[in-house]
Amino acid sequence: RYAEAEKLLRDLIARNRASLGPESHETLKSMRTLAAVFRSMSRYDEAAELQQKVISILERVSGKEDPETLGVLNDYGVVLMFQTKYEEAAAIHERVYEARRRQLGEEHPSTLMSLHNRGMVRYSQQRDDEAGELLEKVVASQTRVLGPLHPDTLNSVSNLGNIRQNQSRHEEAAALYKRAYEGLNQVVGNRSRD
């Protein structure tokens, strides 16, 4: 289905460019969606190239710290991680985190997701102590702000478990995995009853 999605999005981008212009919100949104499809297909070079084009336009048109610009930058940082370009990814995620922290505050969900991404870059770089500190902060804040059963919280708990496992802190890792697993079962169980 990805091939079908790619074709539809390419057609949509061409139509949007022709009728709305190459820098219209709809054109850029379609390009961002196509980049996400490329990422899902593990076509990271194509995703990164498209994201860079969108970022370049958004920085010029909307500003370097516009929420939409920061969103595409965040996506680009994730792709850089998949490409194992950790230093570049770290710089991008640091930039997004600092901008969101200034604009939205320390405990806004978007700021916390940026902090989570910074931690995951550190984890990918095998800098587990730094990654663990960042993820501990994220888990505590997400638990307080979003609740212990929010999908973002459970994802962060699981990732913190991975870090603790990497650090040979097996009991902590097991407790975190159990928390994430039980939380997910509780959420899925509640949804299936609705």
Coordinates of N, CA, C and O in Angstrom, one line a residue:
R1 N 0.8 -1.2 0.0 CA 0.0 0.0 0.0 C 0.9 1.3 0.0 O 0.4 2.3 -0.3
Y2 N 2.1 1.1 0.4 CA 3.0 2.3 0.4 C 3.2 2.8 -1.0 O 3.2 4.0 -1.2
A3 N 3.4 1.9 -2.0 CA 3.6 2.3 -3.3 C 2.4 3.1 -3.8 O 2.5 4.2 -4.5
E4 N 1.2 2.7 -3.5 CA -0.1 3.4 -3.8 C -0.1 4.8 -3.1 O -0.4 5.8 -3.8
A5 N 0.3 4.8 -1.9 CA 0.3 6.1 -1.1 C 1.3 7.0 -1.8 O 1.0 8.2 -1.9
E6 N 2.5 6.5 -2.1 CA 3.5 7.4 -2.7 C 3.0 8.0 -4.0 O 3.1 9.2 -4.3
K7 N 2.3 7.2 -4.9 CA 1.8 7.7 -6.2 C 0.8 8.8 -5.9 O 0.8 9.8 -6.5
L8 N -0.2 8.5 -5.0 CA -1.2 9.5 -4.7 C -0.6 10.8 -4.2 O -1.1 11.9 -4.6
L9 N 0.3 10.7 -3.3 CA 0.9 11.9 -2.7 C 1.7 12.6 -3.8 O 1.7 13.9 -3.8
R10 N 2.5 11.9 -4.6 CA 3.2 12.6 -5.7 C 2.2 13.4 -6.6 O 2.5 14.5 -7.0
D11 N 1.1 12.8 -6.9 CA 0.1 13.4 -7.8 C -0.5 14.6 -7.0 O -0.7 15.7 -7.6
L12 N -0.8 14.5 -5.8 CA -1.3 15.6 -5.0 C -0.3 16.7 -4.9 O -0.7 17.9 -5.0
I13 N 0.9 16.4 -4.6 CA 1.9 17.5 -4.6 C 2.0 18.2 -5.9 O 2.0 19.5 -5.9
A14 N 2.0 17.5 -7.0 CA 2.0 18.2 -8.3 C 0.8 19.1 -8.5 O 0.9 20.2 -9.0
R15 N -0.4 18.6 -8.2 CA -1.6 19.4 -8.3 C -1.5 20.6 -7.4 O -1.9 21.7 -7.8
N16 N -1.1 20.4 -6.2 CA -1.0 21.5 -5.2 C 0.0 22.6 -5.7 O -0.3 23.8 -5.6
R17 N 1.1 22.1 -6.2 CA 2.1 23.1 -6.7 C 1.5 23.9 -7.9 O 1.7 25.1 -7.9
A18 N 0.8 23.2 -8.7 CA 0.2 23.9 -9.9 C -0.9 24.9 -9.6 O -0.9 26.0 -10.1
S19 N -1.7 24.5 -8.6 CA -2.9 25.3 -8.3 C -2.7 26.3 -7.2 O -3.3 27.3 -7.2
L20 N -1.9 25.9 -6.2 CA -1.7 26.7 -5.0 C -0.4 27.3 -4.8 O -0.2 28.2 -4.0
G21 N 0.6 26.7 -5.5 CA 2.0 27.2 -5.5 C 2.9 26.3 -4.7 O 2.4 25.5 -3.8
P22 N 4.2 26.4 -4.9 CA 5.1 25.5 -4.3 C 5.3 25.7 -2.8 O 5.9 24.8 -2.1
E23 N 4.9 26.9 -2.3 CA 5.1 27.1 -0.9 C 3.8 27.2 -0.1 O 3.8 27.6 1.0
S24 N 2.7 26.7 -0.7 CA 1.5 26.7 0.0 C 1.5 25.7 1.1 O 2.2 24.7 1.1
H25 N 0.6 26.0 2.1 CA 0.5 25.1 3.3 C 0.2 23.7 2.8 O 0.7 22.7 3.3
E26 N -0.8 23.6 1.9 CA -1.2 22.3 1.5 C -0.1 21.5 0.7 O 0.1 20.3 0.9
T27 N 0.7 22.2 -0.1 CA 1.8 21.6 -0.8 C 2.8 21.1 0.2 O 3.3 19.9 0.1
L28 N 3.2 21.9 1.2 CA 4.2 21.5 2.2 C 3.7 20.4 3.0 O 4.4 19.4 3.4
K29 N 2.4 20.4 3.4 CA 1.8 19.3 4.2 C 1.9 18.0 3.4 O 2.2 16.9 4.0
S30 N 1.6 18.0 2.1 CA 1.6 16.8 1.3 C 3.1 16.3 1.2 O 3.3 15.1 1.2
M31 N 4.0 17.2 1.1 CA 5.4 16.8 1.0 C 5.9 16.2 2.3 O 6.6 15.2 2.3
R32 N 5.4 16.8 3.4 CA 5.8 16.2 4.7 C 5.2 14.8 4.9 O 5.8 13.9 5.4
T33 N 4.0 14.6 4.4 CA 3.3 13.3 4.5 C 4.1 12.3 3.6 O 4.3 11.1 4.0
L34 N 4.5 12.7 2.4 CA 5.3 11.8 1.6 C 6.6 11.4 2.2 O 7.0 10.3 2.2
A35 N 7.2 12.4 2.9 CA 8.5 12.1 3.7 C 8.2 11.0 4.7 O 9.0 10.1 4.9
A36 N 7.1 11.1 5.4 CA 6.7 10.1 6.4 C 6.5 8.7 5.8 O 6.9 7.7 6.4
V37 N 5.9 8.7 4.6 CA 5.8 7.4 3.9 C 7.1 6.9 3.5 O 7.4 5.7 3.8
F38 N 8.0 7.7 3.1 CA 9.4 7.3 2.8 C 10.1 6.7 4.0 O 10.7 5.7 4.0
R39 N 9.9 7.4 5.1 CA 10.5 6.9 6.4 C 9.9 5.5 6.8 O 10.7 4.6 7.1
S40 N 8.6 5.4 6.6 CA 8.0 4.1 6.9 C 8.5 3.0 6.0 O 8.5 1.8 6.4
M41 N 8.9 3.3 4.8 CA 9.5 2.4 3.8 C 11.0 2.2 4.0 O 11.6 1.5 3.2
S42 N 11.6 2.8 5.0 CA 13.0 2.8 5.2 C 13.8 3.5 4.1 O 15.0 3.1 3.9
R43 N 13.2 4.4 3.4 CA 13.8 5.1 2.3 C 14.2 6.5 2.9 O 13.7 7.5 2.6
Y44 N 15.2 6.4 3.8 CA 15.6 7.5 4.6 C 16.2 8.7 3.8 O 16.0 9.8 4.2
D45 N 17.0 8.4 2.8 CA 17.6 9.4 2.0 C 16.6 10.3 1.4 O 16.7 11.5 1.4
E46 N 15.6 9.6 0.8 CA 14.5 10.4 0.1 C 13.7 11.2 1.1 O 13.3 12.3 0.9
A47 N 13.4 10.6 2.3 CA 12.7 11.3 3.4 C 13.5 12.5 3.8 O 12.9 13.6 3.9
A48 N 14.8 12.4 4.0 CA 15.6 13.5 4.5 C 15.6 14.6 3.4 O 15.5 15.8 3.8
E49 N 15.8 14.2 2.2 CA 15.9 15.2 1.1 C 14.6 16.0 1.0 O 14.6 17.3 0.9
L50 N 13.4 15.4 1.1 CA 12.1 16.0 1.1 C 11.9 16.9 2.3 O 11.5 18.1 2.2
Q51 N 12.3 16.4 3.5 CA 12.2 17.2 4.7 C 13.1 18.4 4.7 O 12.6 19.5 5.1
Q52 N 14.3 18.3 4.1 CA 15.2 19.5 4.0 C 14.5 20.6 3.1 O 14.6 21.7 3.4
K53 N 13.9 20.1 2.0 CA 13.2 21.1 1.2 C 12.1 21.8 1.9 O 11.9 23.1 1.9
V54 N 11.3 21.1 2.7 CA 10.2 21.7 3.4 C 10.7 22.6 4.5 O 10.2 23.7 4.7
I55 N 11.7 22.2 5.2 CA 12.3 23.0 6.3 C 12.9 24.3 5.7 O 12.6 25.4 6.2
S56 N 13.5 24.2 4.6 CA 14.1 25.4 3.9 C 13.0 26.4 3.6 O 13.1 27.6 3.9
I57 N 11.9 25.9 3.1 CA 10.8 26.8 2.7 C 10.1 27.4 4.0 O 9.9 28.6 4.1
L58 N 9.8 26.5 5.0 CA 9.2 26.9 6.2 C 10.0 27.9 7.0 O 9.5 28.9 7.5
E59 N 11.3 27.7 7.0 CA 12.2 28.7 7.8 C 12.1 30.1 7.1 O 12.1 31.1 7.8
R60 N 12.0 30.1 5.8 CA 12.0 31.4 5.1 C 10.6 32.0 5.2 O 10.5 33.2 5.4
V61 N 9.5 31.2 5.1 CA 8.2 31.7 5.0 C 7.6 31.9 6.4 O 6.9 32.9 6.7
S62 N 7.8 31.0 7.3 CA 7.1 31.0 8.6 C 8.0 31.3 9.8 O 7.6 31.7 10.8
G63 N 9.3 31.1 9.6 CA 10.3 31.4 10.6 C 10.9 30.1 11.2 O 10.3 29.0 11.1
K64 N 12.1 30.3 11.7 CA 12.9 29.1 12.2 C 12.3 28.5 13.4 O 12.6 27.3 13.7
E65 N 11.5 29.2 14.2 CA 10.9 28.6 15.4 C 9.4 28.5 15.3 O 8.7 28.3 16.4
D66 N 8.9 28.6 14.1 CA 7.4 28.4 14.0 C 7.1 26.9 14.4 O 7.9 26.0 14.1
P67 N 6.0 26.7 15.0 CA 5.6 25.3 15.4 C 5.7 24.3 14.3 O 6.2 23.2 14.5
E68 N 5.2 24.7 13.1 CA 5.3 23.7 12.0 C 6.7 23.4 11.6 O 7.1 22.3 11.3
T69 N 7.5 24.5 11.5 CA 8.9 24.3 11.2 C 9.6 23.3 12.2 O 10.3 22.4 11.8
L70 N 9.3 23.6 13.5 CA 9.9 22.7 14.5 C 9.4 21.3 14.4 O 10.1 20.3 14.6
G71 N 8.1 21.1 14.0 CA 7.6 19.7 13.8 C 8.3 19.0 12.7 O 8.7 17.8 12.8
V72 N 8.6 19.7 11.5 CA 9.3 19.0 10.4 C 10.8 18.8 10.9 O 11.4 17.8 10.5
L73 N 11.4 19.7 11.6 CA 12.7 19.5 12.1 C 12.8 18.3 13.0 O 13.7 17.5 12.9
N74 N 11.8 18.1 13.8 CA 11.7 17.0 14.7 C 11.7 15.7 13.9 O 12.5 14.7 14.1
D75 N 10.9 15.7 12.9 CA 10.8 14.5 12.0 C 12.1 14.2 11.3 O 12.5 13.1 11.2
Y76 N 12.8 15.3 10.9 CA 14.1 15.2 10.2 C 15.1 14.6 11.2 O 15.9 13.8 10.8
G77 N 15.1 15.1 12.4 CA 16.0 14.5 13.4 C 15.8 13.0 13.6 O 16.8 12.3 13.8
V78 N 14.6 12.6 13.6 CA 14.3 11.1 13.7 C 14.9 10.4 12.5 O 15.5 9.3 12.6
V79 N 14.7 10.9 11.3 CA 15.3 10.3 10.1 C 16.8 10.2 10.2 O 17.4 9.2 9.9
L80 N 17.4 11.3 10.7 CA 18.9 11.3 10.9 C 19.3 10.2 11.8 O 20.4 9.6 11.6
M81 N 18.5 10.0 12.8 CA 18.9 8.9 13.8 C 18.8 7.5 13.0 O 19.7 6.7 13.2
F82 N 17.8 7.3 12.2 CA 17.7 6.1 11.4 C 18.9 6.0 10.4 O 19.3 4.8 10.1
Q83 N 19.4 7.1 10.0 CA 20.6 7.1 9.1 C 21.9 7.0 9.9 O 23.0 7.0 9.3
T84 N 21.8 6.8 11.2 CA 22.9 6.8 12.1 C 23.8 8.0 12.0 O 25.0 8.0 12.3
K85 N 23.2 9.2 11.7 CA 23.9 10.5 11.7 C 23.6 11.1 13.1 O 22.8 12.1 13.2
Y86 N 24.2 10.5 14.1 CA 23.8 10.9 15.5 C 24.1 12.3 15.9 O 23.4 12.9 16.6
E87 N 25.3 12.8 15.5 CA 25.7 14.2 15.9 C 24.7 15.2 15.3 O 24.3 16.1 15.9
E88 N 24.4 15.0 14.0 CA 23.4 15.9 13.3 C 22.0 15.8 14.0 O 21.4 16.8 14.3
A89 N 21.6 14.5 14.3 CA 20.3 14.3 15.0 C 20.3 15.0 16.3 O 19.3 15.6 16.7
A90 N 21.4 14.8 17.1 CA 21.5 15.5 18.4 C 21.3 17.0 18.3 O 20.6 17.6 19.1
A91 N 22.0 17.6 17.3 CA 21.9 19.0 17.2 C 20.5 19.5 16.8 O 20.0 20.5 17.3
I92 N 19.9 18.7 15.9 CA 18.5 19.1 15.5 C 17.5 19.0 16.7 O 16.7 19.9 17.0
H93 N 17.6 17.8 17.5 CA 16.7 17.6 18.6 C 17.0 18.6 19.7 O 16.1 19.0 20.4
E94 N 18.2 19.0 19.9 CA 18.6 20.1 20.9 C 17.9 21.4 20.5 O 17.3 22.1 21.3
R95 N 18.0 21.7 19.2 CA 17.4 23.0 18.7 C 15.9 23.0 18.9 O 15.3 23.9 19.4
V96 N 15.3 21.9 18.5 CA 13.8 21.8 18.7 C 13.4 21.8 20.1 O 12.5 22.6 20.5
Y97 N 14.1 21.1 21.0 CA 13.8 21.1 22.4 C 13.9 22.5 23.0 O 13.0 23.0 23.7
E98 N 15.0 23.2 22.7 CA 15.2 24.5 23.3 C 14.1 25.5 22.8 O 13.6 26.3 23.6
A99 N 13.8 25.4 21.6 CA 12.7 26.3 21.0 C 11.4 26.0 21.7 O 10.7 26.9 22.1
R100 N 11.1 24.7 21.8 CA 9.8 24.4 22.4 C 9.7 24.7 23.9 O 8.7 25.1 24.4
R101 N 10.9 24.5 24.6 CA 10.9 24.8 26.0 C 10.7 26.3 26.2 O 9.9 26.7 27.1
R102 N 11.3 27.2 25.4 CA 11.1 28.6 25.5 C 9.6 29.0 25.2 O 9.0 29.8 25.8
Q103 N 9.1 28.4 24.1 CA 7.7 28.8 23.6 C 6.6 28.2 24.5 O 5.6 28.8 24.7
L104 N 6.8 26.9 24.8 CA 5.7 26.1 25.4 C 5.8 25.8 26.9 O 4.9 25.5 27.5
G105 N 7.1 25.9 27.4 CA 7.3 25.5 28.8 C 7.9 24.1 28.9 O 7.9 23.3 28.0
E106 N 8.5 23.9 30.0 CA 9.3 22.6 30.3 C 8.4 21.4 30.2 O 8.9 20.3 29.8
E107 N 7.1 21.5 30.6 CA 6.3 20.3 30.7 C 5.2 20.1 29.6 O 4.3 19.3 29.8
H108 N 5.3 20.9 28.6 CA 4.3 20.8 27.5 C 4.6 19.4 26.8 O 5.8 19.0 26.7
P109 N 3.6 18.7 26.4 CA 3.8 17.4 25.7 C 4.8 17.4 24.6 O 5.6 16.5 24.4
S110 N 4.8 18.5 23.8 CA 5.7 18.6 22.6 C 7.1 18.8 23.1 O 8.1 18.2 22.5
T111 N 7.3 19.6 24.2 CA 8.6 19.8 24.7 C 9.1 18.4 25.3 O 10.3 18.1 25.1
L112 N 8.3 17.7 26.0 CA 8.7 16.4 26.6 C 9.0 15.4 25.5 O 10.0 14.6 25.6
M113 N 8.3 15.5 24.3 CA 8.7 14.6 23.2 C 10.0 14.9 22.7 O 10.8 14.0 22.3
S114 N 10.3 16.2 22.6 CA 11.7 16.6 22.1 C 12.7 16.2 23.1 O 13.8 15.7 22.7
L115 N 12.5 16.3 24.4 CA 13.4 15.8 25.4 C 13.6 14.3 25.3 O 14.7 13.7 25.4
H116 N 12.5 13.6 25.0 CA 12.6 12.1 24.8 C 13.5 11.8 23.6 O 14.3 10.9 23.7
N117 N 13.3 12.5 22.5 CA 14.1 12.3 21.3 C 15.6 12.6 21.6 O 16.4 11.9 21.1
R118 N 15.9 13.6 22.4 CA 17.3 13.9 22.8 C 17.8 12.6 23.5 O 19.0 12.2 23.2
G119 N 17.0 12.1 24.4 CA 17.5 10.9 25.2 C 17.7 9.7 24.3 O 18.7 9.0 24.4
M120 N 16.9 9.5 23.3 CA 17.0 8.4 22.4 C 18.2 8.5 21.5 O 18.8 7.5 21.1
V121 N 18.6 9.8 21.1 CA 19.8 10.0 20.4 C 21.0 9.5 21.2 O 21.9 8.8 20.8
R122 N 21.0 10.0 22.5 CA 22.1 9.6 23.4 C 22.1 8.0 23.6 O 23.2 7.5 23.6
Y123 N 21.0 7.4 23.6 CA 20.9 6.0 23.7 C 21.5 5.3 22.5 O 22.3 4.4 22.6
S124 N 21.2 5.9 21.3 CA 21.7 5.3 20.1 C 23.3 5.5 20.0 O 23.9 4.8 19.3
Q125 N 23.8 6.5 20.7 CA 25.2 6.8 20.7 C 25.9 6.0 21.8 O 27.1 6.2 22.1
Q126 N 25.1 5.2 22.5 CA 25.6 4.3 23.6 C 26.1 5.2 24.8 O 27.0 4.9 25.5
R127 N 25.4 6.4 24.9 CA 25.7 7.3 26.1 C 24.6 7.1 27.1 O 23.7 7.9 27.3
D128 N 24.5 5.9 27.7 CA 23.4 5.4 28.5 C 23.2 6.2 29.7 O 22.0 6.4 30.1
D129 N 24.2 6.7 30.4 CA 24.0 7.5 31.6 C 23.2 8.8 31.3 O 22.3 9.1 31.9
E130 N 23.7 9.5 30.2 CA 23.0 10.7 29.8 C 21.5 10.4 29.3 O 20.6 11.1 29.7
A131 N 21.4 9.3 28.6 CA 20.1 8.9 28.1 C 19.2 8.6 29.2 O 18.0 9.0 29.2
G132 N 19.7 7.9 30.2 CA 18.9 7.5 31.4 C 18.4 8.7 32.2 O 17.2 8.8 32.6
E133 N 19.3 9.7 32.4 CA 18.9 10.9 33.1 C 17.8 11.7 32.3 O 16.8 12.1 33.0
L134 N 17.9 11.8 31.0 CA 16.9 12.5 30.2 C 15.6 11.7 30.3 O 14.5 12.3 30.5
L135 N 15.6 10.4 30.1 CA 14.4 9.6 30.1 C 13.7 9.6 31.4 O 12.5 9.6 31.5
E136 N 14.5 9.6 32.5 CA 13.9 9.6 33.9 C 13.1 10.9 34.0 O 12.0 10.9 34.5
K137 N 13.7 12.0 33.6 CA 13.0 13.3 33.6 C 11.7 13.3 32.8 O 10.6 13.7 33.2
V138 N 11.8 12.7 31.6 CA 10.6 12.6 30.7 C 9.5 11.8 31.3 O 8.4 12.2 31.4
V139 N 9.9 10.6 31.8 CA 8.9 9.7 32.4 C 8.2 10.4 33.6 O 6.9 10.3 33.7
A140 N 8.9 11.0 34.5 CA 8.3 11.7 35.6 C 7.4 12.8 35.2 O 6.3 12.9 35.7
S141 N 7.8 13.6 34.2 CA 7.0 14.7 33.8 C 5.7 14.2 33.0 O 4.6 14.7 33.2
Q142 N 5.9 13.2 32.1 CA 4.8 12.7 31.3 C 3.8 12.0 32.3 O 2.6 12.2 32.1
T143 N 4.3 11.3 33.3 CA 3.4 10.7 34.2 C 2.5 11.8 34.9 O 1.3 11.6 35.1
R144 N 3.1 12.9 35.3 CA 2.4 13.9 36.0 C 1.5 14.7 35.0 O 0.4 15.0 35.4
V145 N 2.0 15.0 33.8 CA 1.2 15.9 32.9 C 0.2 15.1 32.1 O -0.9 15.5 31.9
L146 N 0.6 14.0 31.5 CA -0.2 13.2 30.6 C -1.0 12.0 31.3 O -2.0 11.6 30.8
G147 N -0.4 11.6 32.4 CA -0.9 10.4 33.1 C -0.1 9.2 32.9 O 0.6 9.1 31.9
P148 N -0.2 8.3 33.8 CA 0.7 7.1 33.7 C 0.3 6.1 32.6 O 1.1 5.3 32.2
L149 N -0.9 6.3 32.0 CA -1.4 5.3 31.0 C -1.4 6.0 29.6 O -1.8 5.3 28.6
H150 N -0.9 7.2 29.5 CA -0.8 7.8 28.2 C 0.2 7.1 27.3 O 1.2 6.6 27.8
P151 N -0.1 6.9 26.0 CA 0.8 6.1 25.1 C 2.2 6.7 25.1 O 3.2 6.0 25.1
D152 N 2.4 8.0 25.1 CA 3.7 8.6 25.2 C 4.4 8.3 26.5 O 5.6 8.0 26.4
T153 N 3.7 8.3 27.6 CA 4.3 7.9 28.9 C 4.8 6.4 28.8 O 5.9 6.1 29.2
L154 N 3.9 5.6 28.3 CA 4.2 4.1 28.3 C 5.4 3.9 27.3 O 6.3 3.0 27.6
N155 N 5.5 4.6 26.2 CA 6.6 4.5 25.3 C 7.9 4.9 26.0 O 8.9 4.2 25.9
S156 N 7.9 6.0 26.7 CA 9.1 6.5 27.4 C 9.5 5.5 28.5 O 10.7 5.3 28.7
V157 N 8.5 4.9 29.2 CA 8.8 4.0 30.3 C 9.5 2.8 29.6 O 10.5 2.3 30.1
S158 N 9.0 2.3 28.5 CA 9.6 1.1 27.8 C 11.0 1.5 27.4 O 12.0 0.7 27.5
N159 N 11.2 2.7 26.8 CA 12.5 3.1 26.3 C 13.5 3.2 27.5 O 14.7 2.9 27.4
L160 N 13.0 3.7 28.6 CA 13.9 3.8 29.8 C 14.3 2.4 30.3 O 15.4 2.1 30.7
G161 N 13.3 1.4 30.1 CA 13.7 0.0 30.4 C 14.8 -0.5 29.5 O 15.7 -1.2 30.0
N162 N 14.8 -0.1 28.2 CA 15.8 -0.5 27.3 C 17.2 0.0 27.8 O 18.2 -0.7 27.7
I163 N 17.2 1.3 28.2 CA 18.4 1.9 28.7 C 18.9 1.2 29.9 O 20.1 0.9 30.0
R164 N 18.0 0.9 30.9 CA 18.4 0.2 32.1 C 19.0 -1.2 31.8 O 19.9 -1.6 32.4
Q165 N 18.3 -1.8 30.8 CA 18.8 -3.2 30.4 C 20.2 -3.1 29.9 O 21.1 -3.9 30.2
N166 N 20.5 -2.0 29.1 CA 21.8 -1.8 28.5 C 22.8 -1.5 29.6 O 24.0 -1.8 29.4
Q167 N 22.4 -0.9 30.7 CA 23.3 -0.6 31.8 C 23.4 -1.8 32.7 O 24.1 -1.6 33.8
S168 N 22.9 -2.9 32.4 CA 22.9 -4.1 33.3 C 22.2 -3.9 34.6 O 22.5 -4.5 35.6
R169 N 21.2 -3.0 34.6 CA 20.4 -2.7 35.7 C 19.1 -3.5 35.5 O 18.0 -2.9 35.3
H170 N 19.2 -4.8 35.6 CA 18.1 -5.7 35.1 C 16.9 -5.6 35.9 O 15.8 -5.7 35.4
E171 N 17.0 -5.5 37.2 CA 15.8 -5.4 38.0 C 15.0 -4.1 37.7 O 13.7 -4.2 37.6
E172 N 15.6 -3.0 37.6 CA 15.0 -1.8 37.2 C 14.3 -1.9 35.8 O 13.2 -1.5 35.6
A173 N 15.1 -2.5 34.9 CA 14.6 -2.7 33.5 C 13.3 -3.6 33.6 O 12.3 -3.3 32.9
A174 N 13.3 -4.7 34.3 CA 12.2 -5.6 34.4 C 11.0 -4.8 35.0 O 9.8 -5.0 34.5
A175 N 11.2 -4.0 36.0 CA 10.1 -3.3 36.6 C 9.5 -2.3 35.6 O 8.3 -2.1 35.5
L176 N 10.3 -1.6 34.8 CA 9.9 -0.7 33.8 C 9.1 -1.4 32.7 O 8.1 -0.9 32.2
Y177 N 9.7 -2.5 32.2 CA 9.0 -3.3 31.2 C 7.6 -3.7 31.7 O 6.6 -3.7 31.0
K178 N 7.6 -4.2 32.9 CA 6.3 -4.6 33.5 C 5.3 -3.5 33.6 O 4.1 -3.6 33.2
R179 N 5.8 -2.3 34.0 CA 4.9 -1.1 34.1 C 4.3 -0.8 32.7 O 3.1 -0.5 32.5
A180 N 5.2 -0.8 31.7 CA 4.8 -0.5 30.3 C 3.8 -1.5 29.8 O 2.8 -1.2 29.2
Y181 N 4.1 -2.8 30.0 CA 3.3 -3.9 29.5 C 1.9 -3.8 30.2 O 0.9 -3.9 29.5
E182 N 1.9 -3.7 31.5 CA 0.6 -3.7 32.2 C -0.2 -2.4 31.9 O -1.4 -2.5 31.7
G183 N 0.5 -1.3 31.7 CA -0.2 -0.1 31.3 C -0.8 -0.2 29.9 O -2.0 0.1 29.7
L184 N -0.1 -0.8 29.0 CA -0.6 -1.0 27.6 C -1.8 -2.0 27.7 O -2.8 -1.7 27.0
N185 N -1.7 -3.0 28.4 CA -2.9 -3.9 28.5 C -4.1 -3.3 29.1 O -5.2 -3.5 28.7
Q186 N -3.8 -2.4 30.1 CA -5.0 -1.7 30.7 C -5.6 -0.7 29.7 O -6.8 -0.7 29.5
V187 N -4.8 0.0 28.9 CA -5.3 0.9 27.9 C -6.0 0.1 26.8 O -7.2 0.5 26.4
V188 N -5.4 -0.9 26.3 CA -6.0 -1.7 25.2 C -7.3 -2.4 25.7 O -8.3 -2.4 25.0
G189 N -7.3 -2.9 26.9 CA -8.5 -3.5 27.5 C -9.6 -2.5 27.6 O -10.7 -2.8 27.3
N190 N -9.3 -1.3 28.1 CA -10.3 -0.2 28.2 C -10.9 0.2 26.8 O -12.1 0.4 26.7
R191 N -10.1 0.2 25.8 CA -10.5 0.6 24.5 C -11.4 -0.5 23.9 O -12.4 -0.2 23.2
S192 N -11.1 -1.7 24.2 CA -11.9 -2.8 23.6 C -13.3 -2.9 24.2 O -14.2 -3.4 23.6
R193 N -13.4 -2.4 25.4 CA -14.7 -2.4 26.1 C -15.6 -1.2 25.6 O -16.8 -1.2 25.9
D194 N -15.0 -0.2 25.1 CA -15.8 1.0 24.6 C -16.7 0.7 23.5 O -16.5 -0.1 22.7

